mmCIF file of C-alpha atoms and ligand atoms in Angstrom:
data_model
loop_
_atom_site.group_PDB
_atom_site.id
_atom_site.type_symbol
_atom_site.label_atom_id
_atom_site.label_comp_id
_atom_site.label_asym_id
_atom_site.label_seq_id
_atom_site.Cartn_x
_atom_site.Cartn_y
_atom_site.Cartn_z
ATOM 1 C CA MET K 1 176.952 45.593 289.252
ATOM 2 C CA ARG K 2 175.101 43.913 286.165
ATOM 3 C CA ARG K 3 172.055 45.505 286.073
ATOM 4 C CA LYS K 4 169.038 44.867 283.865
ATOM 5 C CA ILE K 5 168.326 48.348 282.524
ATOM 6 C CA VAL K 6 166.031 49.907 279.773
ATOM 7 C CA ALA K 7 167.021 53.310 278.826
ATOM 8 C CA GLY K 8 164.688 55.463 276.914
ATOM 9 C CA ASN K 9 167.329 58.413 274.447
ATOM 10 C CA TRP K 10 164.176 60.678 273.128
ATOM 11 C CA LYS K 11 166.413 62.636 271.274
ATOM 12 C CA MET K 12 165.059 66.005 269.626
ATOM 13 C CA ASN K 13 161.308 65.352 270.221
ATOM 14 C CA LYS K 14 158.679 66.886 272.074
ATOM 15 C CA ARG K 15 157.679 70.601 273.498
ATOM 16 C CA PHE K 16 157.854 70.909 277.195
ATOM 17 C CA ASP K 17 153.865 69.943 277.858
ATOM 18 C CA GLU K 18 154.549 66.832 275.858
ATOM 19 C CA ALA K 19 157.141 65.766 277.459
ATOM 20 C CA GLU K 20 155.607 66.053 281.058
ATOM 21 C CA GLU K 21 152.500 64.462 279.799
ATOM 22 C CA LEU K 22 154.836 61.675 278.649
ATOM 23 C CA ILE K 23 156.837 61.419 281.636
ATOM 24 C CA SER K 24 153.924 61.438 283.811
ATOM 25 C CA GLU K 25 151.636 58.378 281.941
ATOM 26 C CA ILE K 26 155.346 56.274 282.548
ATOM 27 C CA ALA K 27 154.908 57.011 285.995
ATOM 28 C CA ASP K 28 151.355 56.348 286.163
ATOM 29 C CA ILE K 29 151.651 53.347 284.903
ATOM 30 C CA ILE K 30 154.708 51.921 286.570
ATOM 31 C CA ASP K 31 152.946 53.413 289.890
ATOM 32 C CA ALA K 32 150.168 51.486 289.658
ATOM 33 C CA GLN K 33 152.207 48.030 288.003
ATOM 34 C CA PRO K 34 155.829 47.957 289.134
ATOM 35 C CA LEU K 35 158.207 46.772 287.172
ATOM 36 C CA ASP K 36 159.990 43.996 288.813
ATOM 37 C CA GLU K 37 162.823 45.297 291.474
ATOM 38 C CA ASP K 38 166.015 44.052 289.643
ATOM 39 C CA ILE K 39 165.243 46.440 286.674
ATOM 40 C CA GLU K 40 166.050 49.726 285.910
ATOM 41 C CA MET K 41 164.228 52.023 284.116
ATOM 42 C CA ILE K 42 165.925 55.359 282.790
ATOM 43 C CA ILE K 43 164.937 58.192 280.546
ATOM 44 C CA CYS K 44 167.002 60.441 278.725
ATOM 45 C CA PRO K 45 164.918 63.835 277.709
ATOM 46 C CA PRO K 46 166.279 66.977 276.223
ATOM 47 C CA PHE K 47 168.332 69.228 279.254
ATOM 48 C CA LEU K 48 165.516 71.809 278.690
ATOM 49 C CA PHE K 49 163.560 68.853 280.549
ATOM 50 C CA LEU K 50 165.758 67.390 282.624
ATOM 51 C CA GLU K 51 164.898 69.248 285.857
ATOM 52 C CA MET K 52 161.001 68.532 285.357
ATOM 53 C CA ALA K 53 161.607 64.902 284.855
ATOM 54 C CA THR K 54 163.944 64.653 287.903
ATOM 55 C CA ASP K 55 161.353 66.316 289.887
ATOM 56 C CA ILE K 56 158.304 63.559 288.873
ATOM 57 C CA ALA K 57 161.393 60.790 289.039
ATOM 58 C CA SER K 58 161.758 61.625 292.459
ATOM 59 C CA GLU K 59 158.491 60.272 293.390
ATOM 60 C CA SER K 60 158.300 57.616 291.065
ATOM 61 C CA GLU K 61 160.801 54.403 290.587
ATOM 62 C CA PHE K 62 162.780 55.782 287.200
ATOM 63 C CA HIS K 63 165.797 57.239 286.604
ATOM 64 C CA ILE K 64 166.898 60.120 284.561
ATOM 65 C CA GLY K 65 169.703 60.572 282.347
ATOM 66 C CA ALA K 66 170.951 63.430 280.084
ATOM 67 C CA GLN K 67 171.622 62.562 276.485
ATOM 68 C CA ASN K 68 175.109 64.852 276.468
ATOM 69 C CA VAL K 69 177.257 66.895 278.685
ATOM 70 C CA SER K 70 179.604 69.361 277.792
ATOM 71 C CA GLU K 71 183.783 68.435 277.638
ATOM 72 C CA TYR K 72 184.482 71.315 279.925
ATOM 73 C CA ASP K 73 184.153 71.800 283.512
ATOM 74 C CA ALA K 74 182.830 75.193 283.913
ATOM 75 C CA GLY K 75 183.440 78.833 282.502
ATOM 76 C CA ALA K 76 183.037 80.868 279.809
ATOM 77 C CA TYR K 77 181.784 77.847 277.270
ATOM 78 C CA THR K 78 178.629 79.914 275.568
ATOM 79 C CA GLY K 79 175.638 77.235 275.431
ATOM 80 C CA GLU K 80 176.858 74.267 276.899
ATOM 81 C CA VAL K 81 176.078 72.292 279.579
ATOM 82 C CA SER K 82 178.465 70.630 281.940
ATOM 83 C CA ALA K 83 178.395 67.918 284.605
ATOM 84 C CA GLN K 84 178.172 69.562 287.315
ATOM 85 C CA MET K 85 174.812 71.710 286.549
ATOM 86 C CA LEU K 86 173.543 68.040 285.610
ATOM 87 C CA ASN K 87 175.019 66.211 289.181
ATOM 88 C CA SER K 88 173.297 69.906 290.794
ATOM 89 C CA ILE K 89 169.683 68.707 289.627
ATOM 90 C CA GLU K 90 170.015 65.052 290.165
ATOM 91 C CA VAL K 91 170.480 63.432 286.844
ATOM 92 C CA GLU K 92 172.002 60.426 287.679
ATOM 93 C CA TYR K 93 173.031 59.004 283.997
ATOM 94 C CA CYS K 94 174.449 60.341 280.968
ATOM 95 C CA ILE K 95 174.741 59.061 277.311
ATOM 96 C CA ILE K 96 177.803 59.413 275.849
ATOM 97 C CA GLY K 97 179.122 59.006 272.130
ATOM 98 C CA HIS K 98 175.841 58.285 270.918
ATOM 99 C CA SER K 99 176.418 57.975 266.827
ATOM 100 C CA GLU K 100 174.300 61.100 266.162
ATOM 101 C CA ARG K 101 176.500 62.900 268.014
ATOM 102 C CA ARG K 102 179.559 61.734 266.455
ATOM 103 C CA LYS K 103 178.391 61.964 262.981
ATOM 104 C CA TYR K 104 177.037 65.390 263.026
ATOM 105 C CA PHE K 105 178.573 66.846 265.593
ATOM 106 C CA ALA K 106 181.906 65.646 265.278
ATOM 107 C CA GLU K 107 182.830 64.362 268.385
ATOM 108 C CA THR K 108 185.676 62.499 268.394
ATOM 109 C CA ASP K 109 186.847 59.458 270.622
ATOM 110 C CA GLU K 110 189.627 61.952 272.378
ATOM 111 C CA VAL K 111 186.567 64.115 273.199
ATOM 112 C CA LEU K 112 184.311 61.190 274.195
ATOM 113 C CA ALA K 113 186.980 60.058 276.889
ATOM 114 C CA THR K 114 186.853 63.413 278.548
ATOM 115 C CA LYS K 115 183.407 63.720 278.821
ATOM 116 C CA ILE K 116 183.480 60.305 280.364
ATOM 117 C CA ASN K 117 185.767 61.286 282.980
ATOM 118 C CA LEU K 118 183.877 64.733 283.939
ATOM 119 C CA ALA K 119 180.666 62.531 284.002
ATOM 120 C CA LEU K 120 182.043 60.253 286.474
ATOM 121 C CA ALA K 121 184.235 63.008 288.343
ATOM 122 C CA ASN K 122 180.287 64.126 288.835
ATOM 123 C CA GLU K 123 178.793 61.041 289.988
ATOM 124 C CA ILE K 124 177.104 60.546 287.030
ATOM 125 C CA GLU K 125 177.219 57.286 285.258
ATOM 126 C CA PRO K 126 177.628 57.132 281.586
ATOM 127 C CA ILE K 127 175.778 54.914 279.380
ATOM 128 C CA PHE K 128 178.659 55.018 276.508
ATOM 129 C CA CYS K 129 177.522 54.082 273.073
ATOM 130 C CA CYS K 130 179.754 52.013 270.327
ATOM 131 C CA GLY K 131 178.892 50.748 266.897
ATOM 132 C CA GLU K 132 179.752 50.400 263.090
ATOM 133 C CA VAL K 133 178.188 51.178 260.232
ATOM 134 C CA LEU K 134 177.024 48.904 257.665
ATOM 135 C CA SER K 135 179.757 49.268 255.139
ATOM 136 C CA GLU K 136 181.943 48.118 258.165
ATOM 137 C CA ARG K 137 180.091 44.901 259.185
ATOM 138 C CA GLU K 138 180.064 44.281 255.496
ATOM 139 C CA ALA K 139 183.893 44.347 255.460
ATOM 140 C CA LYS K 140 183.833 42.425 258.455
ATOM 141 C CA ILE K 141 185.705 45.000 260.315
ATOM 142 C CA HIS K 142 182.893 45.725 263.013
ATOM 143 C CA PHE K 143 184.741 44.321 266.018
ATOM 144 C CA ASP K 144 187.655 46.513 265.041
ATOM 145 C CA THR K 145 185.745 49.058 264.858
ATOM 146 C CA VAL K 146 184.130 48.848 268.568
ATOM 147 C CA ARG K 147 187.213 47.725 269.882
ATOM 148 C CA THR K 148 189.097 50.817 268.801
ATOM 149 C CA GLN K 149 185.400 53.006 269.986
ATOM 150 C CA ILE K 150 185.853 51.339 273.480
ATOM 151 C CA GLU K 151 189.728 51.140 273.866
ATOM 152 C CA LYS K 152 190.281 54.861 273.240
ATOM 153 C CA GLY K 153 186.610 55.624 274.820
ATOM 154 C CA LEU K 154 186.781 53.912 278.194
ATOM 155 C CA PHE K 155 189.930 52.093 278.588
ATOM 156 C CA HIS K 156 192.173 54.798 280.229
ATOM 157 C CA LEU K 157 189.687 54.386 283.292
ATOM 158 C CA SER K 158 190.635 52.546 286.404
ATOM 159 C CA PRO K 159 188.643 49.506 287.685
ATOM 160 C CA GLU K 160 186.836 51.717 290.103
ATOM 161 C CA GLN K 161 185.693 54.311 287.397
ATOM 162 C CA PHE K 162 185.076 51.635 284.841
ATOM 163 C CA TYR K 163 182.491 49.847 287.486
ATOM 164 C CA ASN K 164 180.583 53.178 287.275
ATOM 165 C CA VAL K 165 180.118 52.697 283.509
ATOM 166 C CA VAL K 166 177.184 50.886 281.138
ATOM 167 C CA ILE K 167 177.971 50.197 277.537
ATOM 168 C CA ALA K 168 175.415 50.176 274.566
ATOM 169 C CA TYR K 169 175.761 48.388 271.550
ATOM 170 C CA GLU K 170 173.986 50.299 269.102
ATOM 171 C CA PRO K 171 174.652 49.228 265.331
ATOM 172 C CA ILE K 172 174.273 52.374 263.333
ATOM 173 C CA TRP K 173 172.809 50.484 260.222
ATOM 174 C CA ALA K 174 169.886 49.873 263.241
ATOM 175 C CA ILE K 175 169.347 53.209 264.962
ATOM 176 C CA GLY K 176 165.873 54.455 263.823
ATOM 177 C CA THR K 177 165.956 52.179 260.507
ATOM 178 C CA GLY K 178 163.587 49.607 261.936
ATOM 179 C CA VAL K 179 166.221 47.119 260.920
ATOM 180 C CA VAL K 180 167.307 45.176 263.876
ATOM 181 C CA ALA K 181 170.472 43.180 264.551
ATOM 182 C CA SER K 182 169.720 40.132 265.098
ATOM 183 C CA PRO K 183 169.553 38.328 268.785
ATOM 184 C CA ALA K 184 172.761 36.366 267.217
ATOM 185 C CA GLN K 185 174.010 39.319 265.896
ATOM 186 C CA ALA K 186 173.612 41.134 268.955
ATOM 187 C CA GLN K 187 174.721 38.272 271.425
ATOM 188 C CA GLU K 188 178.175 38.077 269.043
ATOM 189 C CA MET K 189 179.077 41.340 269.856
ATOM 190 C CA HIS K 190 178.321 41.657 273.419
ATOM 191 C CA ALA K 191 180.349 38.751 274.141
ATOM 192 C CA TYR K 192 182.918 40.360 271.991
ATOM 193 C CA ILE K 193 182.794 43.580 274.226
ATOM 194 C CA ARG K 194 182.952 41.560 277.575
ATOM 195 C CA GLY K 195 185.559 39.703 276.081
ATOM 196 C CA LEU K 196 187.590 42.495 275.674
ATOM 197 C CA ILE K 197 186.559 43.924 279.367
ATOM 198 C CA LYS K 198 187.960 40.543 280.689
ATOM 199 C CA GLU K 199 191.367 40.921 278.973
ATOM 200 C CA LYS K 200 191.832 44.522 280.164
ATOM 201 C CA TYR K 201 189.947 44.544 283.852
ATOM 202 C CA GLY K 202 189.417 40.943 284.244
ATOM 203 C CA ALA K 203 186.862 38.246 284.368
ATOM 204 C CA GLU K 204 184.820 39.840 287.502
ATOM 205 C CA LEU K 205 184.392 43.504 286.070
ATOM 206 C CA ALA K 206 183.319 41.932 283.301
ATOM 207 C CA GLU K 207 180.443 39.516 284.383
ATOM 208 C CA ASP K 208 179.619 43.061 286.416
ATOM 209 C CA THR K 209 179.474 45.255 283.393
ATOM 210 C CA THR K 210 176.109 46.044 281.646
ATOM 211 C CA ILE K 211 175.753 46.157 278.062
ATOM 212 C CA LEU K 212 172.897 47.067 276.486
ATOM 213 C CA TYR K 213 171.897 46.567 272.627
ATOM 214 C CA GLY K 214 170.043 49.804 271.112
ATOM 215 C CA GLY K 215 168.930 49.920 267.528
ATOM 216 C CA SER K 216 164.997 49.655 266.359
ATOM 217 C CA CYS K 217 164.765 47.756 269.511
ATOM 218 C CA ASN K 218 160.557 47.626 270.343
ATOM 219 C CA ALA K 219 158.022 45.953 271.933
ATOM 220 C CA ASP K 220 157.711 43.015 269.596
ATOM 221 C CA ASN K 221 161.616 42.376 269.351
ATOM 222 C CA ALA K 222 162.936 43.130 273.488
ATOM 223 C CA THR K 223 162.032 39.656 274.713
ATOM 224 C CA VAL K 224 164.388 37.998 272.484
ATOM 225 C CA LEU K 225 166.945 40.498 272.104
ATOM 226 C CA PHE K 226 167.009 40.268 276.271
ATOM 227 C CA SER K 227 167.135 36.390 276.493
ATOM 228 C CA GLN K 228 170.588 36.558 275.044
ATOM 229 C CA PRO K 229 173.062 35.611 277.776
ATOM 230 C CA ASP K 230 174.933 38.981 277.202
ATOM 231 C CA VAL K 231 172.176 41.204 276.541
ATOM 232 C CA ASP K 232 171.498 43.173 279.462
ATOM 233 C CA GLY K 233 169.081 45.665 278.369
ATOM 234 C CA GLY K 234 168.323 48.712 275.915
ATOM 235 C CA LEU K 235 168.969 51.724 274.841
ATOM 236 C CA ILE K 236 165.736 52.671 273.143
ATOM 237 C CA GLY K 237 164.893 55.740 270.716
ATOM 238 C CA GLY K 238 161.792 55.713 269.033
ATOM 239 C CA ALA K 239 159.920 53.188 271.281
ATOM 240 C CA SER K 240 160.528 55.174 274.261
ATOM 241 C CA LEU K 241 158.337 58.173 273.070
ATOM 242 C CA LYS K 242 155.567 55.998 273.420
ATOM 243 C CA ALA K 243 154.726 55.528 276.994
ATOM 244 C CA LYS K 244 152.724 52.072 277.090
ATOM 245 C CA ASP K 245 155.552 50.616 274.576
ATOM 246 C CA PHE K 246 158.397 51.912 276.768
ATOM 247 C CA VAL K 247 157.002 50.292 279.809
ATOM 248 C CA GLN K 248 156.445 47.137 277.765
ATOM 249 C CA ILE K 249 159.927 46.928 276.806
ATOM 250 C CA ALA K 250 160.930 47.066 280.296
ATOM 251 C CA ARG K 251 158.775 44.428 281.316
ATOM 252 C CA SER K 252 160.436 42.300 278.345
ATOM 253 C CA PHE K 253 162.956 40.210 280.518
HETATM 254 P P1 PGA G 301 166.100 53.564 267.779
HETATM 255 O O1 PGA G 301 167.098 54.677 268.818
HETATM 256 O O2 PGA G 301 165.539 52.508 268.672
HETATM 257 O O3 PGA G 301 165.061 54.936 266.989
HETATM 258 O O4 PGA G 301 166.364 52.780 266.649
HETATM 259 C C1 PGA G 301 167.885 54.256 269.406
HETATM 260 C C2 PGA G 301 168.803 54.891 269.924
HETATM 261 O O5 PGA G 301 169.551 55.819 268.757
HETATM 262 O O6 PGA G 301 169.663 55.463 270.848
#
């Protein structure tokens, strides 16, 4: 179902005590003044903080996601965290295919497709990231880049599986740079992505798919971005590390 979602990607930030404080502060703010019922808030802290986060979330109105998951199911994979493990502590979402994972950890489209399968098999909804680098946009091949990422990462799924996927369009030139995509640039790409889904899975599923924008989205620019017809919310990095800003973004629809 198409939902309004604001998801916070904390990346590799915070110590345990700071993480607990930030989540508790977010919980306090939205408990005192709840979000509209049709808005879903997701917080994606590092693995180490997930269990603490799901405990606090169970008493509040937000959901917890991981930032990554192993491409392996179980067994001798030192240092990995599996989808089964995430499921066992009530993690509901997982960011898959973030550009930082693609770039620094050499995650290929094939690996990402495997991660998507494992997440779905363990009742975890993937937040699948796609987006182009600046030189691709300048060369006017950004639509091709995003199409390839989506085709290779997601289009092997059945319609029933695809129904549980959230997509995040994150132009890489906008991530952590303070250079946000214009509302028109975001809308153009989101409409394109929805068109791809329509071609593959039909109009109904395309209309039902939640497509988030990510990349320097903050409390000042969220309203205008979220007012675009095909922008269903945001994947927020830096601004999700400040409780008041993050909640304000979730109130920007
Ligand atoms: P940013 O990061 O909001 O700090 O640009 C977004 C992301 O990487 O998901």
